[in-house]
Coordinates of C-alpha atoms in Angstrom, one line a residue:
X71 CA 5.0 -5.4 11.6
X72 CA 2.2 -3.3 10.3
X73 CA 3.8 -0.7 8.7
X74 CA 2.0 2.4 6.8
X75 CA 3.6 5.0 4.8
X76 CA 1.9 8.5 3.5
X77 CA 3.3 10.7 0.8
X78 CA 3.9 14.3 0.5
X79 CA 1.4 16.1 2.8
X80 CA 0.6 19.2 0.9
X81 CA -0.9 22.9 2.5
X82 CA -3.7 22.8 4.9
X83 CA -5.9 20.9 3.1
X84 CA -3.5 17.9 2.9
X85 CA -2.1 17.9 6.6
X86 CA -5.8 18.1 8.1
X87 CA -6.7 15.3 6.1
X88 CA -3.8 13.0 7.7
X89 CA -4.3 14.7 11.0
X90 CA -8.0 13.6 11.0
X91 CA -7.4 10.0 9.6
X92 CA -4.3 8.9 10.6
X93 CA -5.6 8.3 14.5
X94 CA -8.1 6.1 13.1
X95 CA -6.0 4.1 10.6
X96 CA -3.5 3.3 13.5
X97 CA -6.1 2.3 15.8
X98 CA -8.1 0.2 12.9
X99 CA -5.5 -1.3 11.5
X100 CA -3.2 -2.0 14.7
X101 CA -0.2 0.0 13.2
X102 CA 3.0 -0.5 14.7
X103 CA 5.1 2.1 12.5
X104 CA 3.8 5.1 10.4
X105 CA 6.3 7.5 8.4
X106 CA 4.6 10.6 6.7
X107 CA 6.5 12.7 4.0
X108 CA 5.6 16.2 5.0
X109 CA 8.3 18.3 3.0
X110 CA 5.3 20.3 1.5
X111 CA 2.9 20.8 4.7
X112 CA 3.4 24.4 5.1
X113 CA 1.6 26.3 2.2
X114 CA 3.0 23.8 0.0
X115 CA 6.9 24.8 0.7
X116 CA 8.6 23.0 3.5
X117 CA 7.6 22.2 7.1
X118 CA 7.3 24.3 10.5
X119 CA 7.9 22.7 13.9
X120 CA 4.4 23.1 14.7
X121 CA 3.3 20.9 11.7
X122 CA 5.8 18.4 12.6
X123 CA 4.8 18.0 16.1
X124 CA 1.1 17.9 15.1
X125 CA 1.9 15.1 12.9
X126 CA 3.7 13.2 15.5
X127 CA 1.2 13.5 17.9
X128 CA -1.7 12.3 15.1
X129 CA 0.2 9.0 15.2
X130 CA 3.6 9.5 12.9
X131 CA 6.6 8.0 14.2
X132 CA 9.0 9.5 11.8
X133 CA 8.6 12.6 9.4
X134 CA 10.8 12.6 6.1
X135 CA 11.1 15.3 3.6
X136 CA 13.0 16.1 0.2
X137 CA 14.3 18.9 -2.0
X138 CA 11.7 21.5 -0.2
X139 CA 13.2 20.7 3.4
X140 CA 14.7 23.9 4.4
X141 CA 12.0 26.3 2.2
X142 CA 10.9 27.2 6.0
X143 CA 13.9 28.7 7.5
X144 CA 12.9 27.6 11.0
X145 CA 13.7 24.0 10.0
X146 CA 17.5 24.9 9.8
X147 CA 17.0 25.2 13.6
X148 CA 14.8 22.2 15.0
X149 CA 16.5 19.7 12.4
X150 CA 19.3 19.2 14.9
X151 CA 17.4 18.8 17.8
X152 CA 14.5 16.4 16.5
X153 CA 15.6 12.7 15.6
X154 CA 12.4 12.2 14.0
X155 CA 12.6 14.6 11.6
X156 CA 14.8 13.3 8.5
X157 CA 16.2 15.4 5.6
X158 CA 17.8 13.4 2.8
X159 CA 20.9 11.2 4.0
X160 CA 23.2 12.2 1.0
X161 CA 23.3 15.9 1.6
X162 CA 27.1 16.9 2.2
X163 CA 28.9 16.6 5.4
X164 CA 27.9 19.2 7.8
X165 CA 24.2 19.7 6.7
X166 CA 21.9 20.1 9.7
X167 CA 19.9 17.2 10.9
X168 CA 20.0 13.6 10.3
X169 CA 19.4 11.5 7.0
X170 CA 18.3 8.5 9.1
X171 CA 17.7 7.3 12.3
X172 CA 17.2 3.8 14.6
X173 CA 13.2 3.8 16.0
X174 CA 11.3 1.5 18.2
X175 CA 8.1 0.5 16.6
X176 CA 5.2 -0.4 19.1
X177 CA 6.0 -4.0 18.8
X178 CA 9.3 -3.5 19.8
X179 CA 11.1 -4.1 16.5
X180 CA 13.9 -1.7 15.4
X181 CA 13.0 0.2 12.4
X182 CA 15.6 2.1 10.7
X183 CA 14.6 5.0 8.6
X184 CA 16.3 6.9 5.8
X185 CA 15.4 9.4 3.5
X186 CA 17.3 9.6 0.4
X187 CA 17.2 12.0 -2.6
X188 CA 17.8 11.1 -6.3
X189 CA 20.0 13.1 -8.8
X190 CA 18.2 12.9 -12.1
X191 CA 16.1 15.9 -12.9
X192 CA 16.6 17.4 -8.9
X193 CA 17.9 20.3 -7.6
X194 CA 20.1 20.6 -5.1
X195 CA 22.2 18.1 -6.9
X196 CA 23.6 16.0 -3.9
X197 CA 25.8 13.3 -3.3
X198 CA 25.4 9.7 -4.7
X199 CA 22.3 8.1 -3.5
X200 CA 23.2 4.7 -4.6
X201 CA 26.4 4.7 -2.3
X202 CA 24.8 6.6 0.5
X203 CA 22.3 3.7 0.5
X204 CA 24.6 1.1 0.2
X205 CA 26.6 2.4 3.0
X206 CA 23.6 3.0 5.2
X207 CA 22.6 -0.8 4.7
X208 CA 26.0 -1.8 5.1
X209 CA 26.3 -0.2 8.7
X210 CA 23.2 -1.5 10.1
X211 CA 22.5 -4.8 8.5
X212 CA 18.8 -6.2 8.2
X213 CA 18.0 -8.9 10.4
X214 CA 21.1 -7.7 12.8
X215 CA 20.9 -4.4 14.0
X216 CA 17.8 -3.4 12.6
X217 CA 14.4 -5.5 12.3
X218 CA 13.0 -3.4 9.4
X219 CA 14.4 -1.0 7.0
X220 CA 12.3 1.7 5.6
X221 CA 13.6 4.1 2.4
X222 CA 11.8 6.9 1.4
X223 CA 13.6 7.6 -1.9
X224 CA 12.6 11.1 -3.2
X225 CA 13.3 11.4 -6.6
X226 CA 11.6 12.5 -9.9
X227 CA 12.6 9.8 -12.5
X228 CA 11.0 6.6 -12.2
X229 CA 13.9 4.7 -13.8
X230 CA 16.2 5.9 -10.9
X231 CA 13.7 5.1 -8.5
X232 CA 13.2 1.7 -9.6
X233 CA 17.0 0.8 -10.0
X234 CA 16.9 2.3 -6.6
X235 CA 14.3 -0.5 -5.5
X236 CA 16.3 -3.4 -7.4
X237 CA 19.3 -2.4 -5.9
X238 CA 18.1 -2.6 -2.1
X239 CA 16.1 -5.6 -2.8
X240 CA 16.3 -8.1 -0.4
X241 CA 18.5 -6.0 1.9
X242 CA 15.6 -3.4 2.9
X243 CA 11.9 -3.7 4.3
X244 CA 10.7 -1.4 1.8
X245 CA 11.4 1.3 -0.6
X246 CA 9.0 4.1 -1.7
X247 CA 8.7 6.9 -3.8
X248 CA 8.2 10.5 -3.4
X249 CA 8.2 13.6 -4.9
X250 CA 6.0 13.6 -7.9
X251 CA 2.8 14.0 -5.7
X252 CA 1.0 11.0 -8.2
X253 CA 0.5 7.7 -6.7
X254 CA 1.7 4.6 -9.1
X255 CA 0.0 1.5 -9.9
X256 CA 3.0 -0.5 -9.4
X257 CA 3.4 -1.4 -5.8
X258 CA 4.9 -4.8 -5.9
X259 CA 7.1 -7.1 -3.9
X260 CA 10.4 -7.5 -5.6
X261 CA 11.7 -10.8 -6.2
X262 CA 14.1 -10.8 -3.1
X263 CA 11.3 -9.3 -0.7
X264 CA 11.5 -5.9 -0.6
X265 CA 8.0 -3.6 -0.7
X266 CA 8.4 -1.1 -3.7
X267 CA 6.0 1.9 -5.3
X268 CA 7.6 3.9 -7.6
X269 CA 5.5 7.0 -6.0
X270 CA 3.5 6.9 -3.1
X271 CA 1.3 10.1 -4.3
X272 CA 0.7 13.1 -2.0
X273 CA -1.8 13.9 0.7
X274 CA -3.8 16.7 -0.9
X275 CA -6.2 18.2 -3.1
X276 CA -6.3 16.2 -6.1
X277 CA -8.7 18.9 -8.2
X278 CA -5.1 20.4 -8.7
X279 CA -1.6 20.5 -10.1
X280 CA 0.2 18.5 -7.5
X281 CA -1.6 20.1 -4.9
X282 CA -1.5 23.7 -5.9
X283 CA -4.5 25.8 -7.3
X284 CA -4.3 24.8 -11.1
X285 CA -4.9 28.2 -12.4
X286 CA -1.1 29.6 -12.2
X287 CA 0.8 26.6 -12.8
X288 CA -1.8 26.1 -16.2
X289 CA -1.2 29.9 -17.1
X290 CA 2.6 29.3 -17.0
X291 CA 2.2 26.4 -19.4
X292 CA 0.3 28.2 -21.7
X293 CA 1.8 31.9 -21.8
X294 CA 5.0 31.3 -20.0
X295 CA 4.5 34.4 -18.0
X296 CA 3.9 34.1 -14.4
X297 CA 0.9 35.9 -13.0
X298 CA 1.0 35.1 -9.2
X299 CA 2.5 32.8 -6.9
X300 CA 2.0 29.0 -6.6
X301 CA -0.5 28.5 -3.9
X302 CA -1.5 25.1 -2.1
X303 CA -5.3 24.0 -3.5
X304 CA -7.8 24.0 -0.4
X305 CA -10.5 21.7 -1.7
X306 CA -11.2 18.4 0.0
X307 CA -7.8 16.3 0.4
X308 CA -7.4 12.4 -0.5
X309 CA -4.6 10.7 1.6
X310 CA -2.0 8.9 -0.4
X311 CA 0.1 5.9 0.6
X312 CA 1.4 2.4 1.0
X313 CA 0.7 -0.3 3.6
X314 CA 3.0 -3.1 4.3
X315 CA 3.1 -6.1 6.5
X316 CA 6.7 -7.0 7.2
X317 CA 7.6 -10.4 8.8
X318 CA 9.1 -10.5 12.0
X319 CA 11.2 -13.1 11.5
X320 CA 13.2 -11.8 8.1
X321 CA 12.3 -8.1 8.2
X322 CA 11.0 -8.5 4.3
X323 CA 7.7 -7.9 3.1
X324 CA 4.7 -10.4 3.0
X325 CA 1.9 -8.4 2.0
X326 CA 1.4 -5.0 0.5
X327 CA -1.3 -2.5 -0.3
X328 CA -1.8 1.0 -2.0
X329 CA -3.7 3.3 0.0
X330 CA -6.0 6.3 -1.2
X331 CA -8.5 7.8 0.7
X332 CA -10.9 10.5 0.0
X333 CA -13.0 12.3 -2.5
X334 CA -11.4 12.0 -6.1
X335 CA -9.4 8.8 -6.5
X336 CA -10.8 5.4 -6.5
X337 CA -10.4 4.7 -2.6
X338 CA -8.2 1.7 -1.7
X339 CA -7.6 0.8 1.8
X340 CA -5.1 -1.7 3.5
X341 CA -7.8 -4.4 3.3
X342 CA -5.2 -7.9 3.6
X343 CA -5.2 -7.6 7.4

């Protein structure tokens, strides 16, 4: 199974880059399944139903989120009726929407996708992510109820992300980190066959501060006095993510490649297929 994950879409620039590039990537690389993190897609804060539908129409099969999931209040309304929209799994019981779902890939594979949020330096402080992950994979084991399992671990600390990777190694197909908006150079297949990257990076304007116009964040670091709101940067965007070839036999990773396509970062395409 050919799988593509794209990191956090930030603002109009990021989402337009995804909408433009994704249909061609699906066709050129014959992708079976695509997950996009969209929690920053609406002006950098949350997501609207219109943007969700545009992302799905562009070729995404599932959208994951994170700590900004409810920044656009309408998400509270559409989350319960759209199974392809995932909020973090480890929200307390009763939260709207779903933290995981079982989906069918283009090749017929059963793909379990879950969005889990870390606790170190994160707000809100959700339930134990490791317990949530353990319960999830126990309820839908790889090779039994699921042919592939994808985990978007939305977290700040790389130590927590790496620990989650090792915790799930051999039990899931992919653990990919989101939230920090900076692509890490540690994409690898772990010892027991799980594809891992600490952070997929963002789909947005990298001439910025994490996808935001750089002047106001810089001002706050220097003066400690806010002068305005954070605004999503509008320059040309680079899309960043992770491509993984997953074994149809074992559900574990066989090949892995970072993906970076755009004007500012060194380009990296899934060149192993």
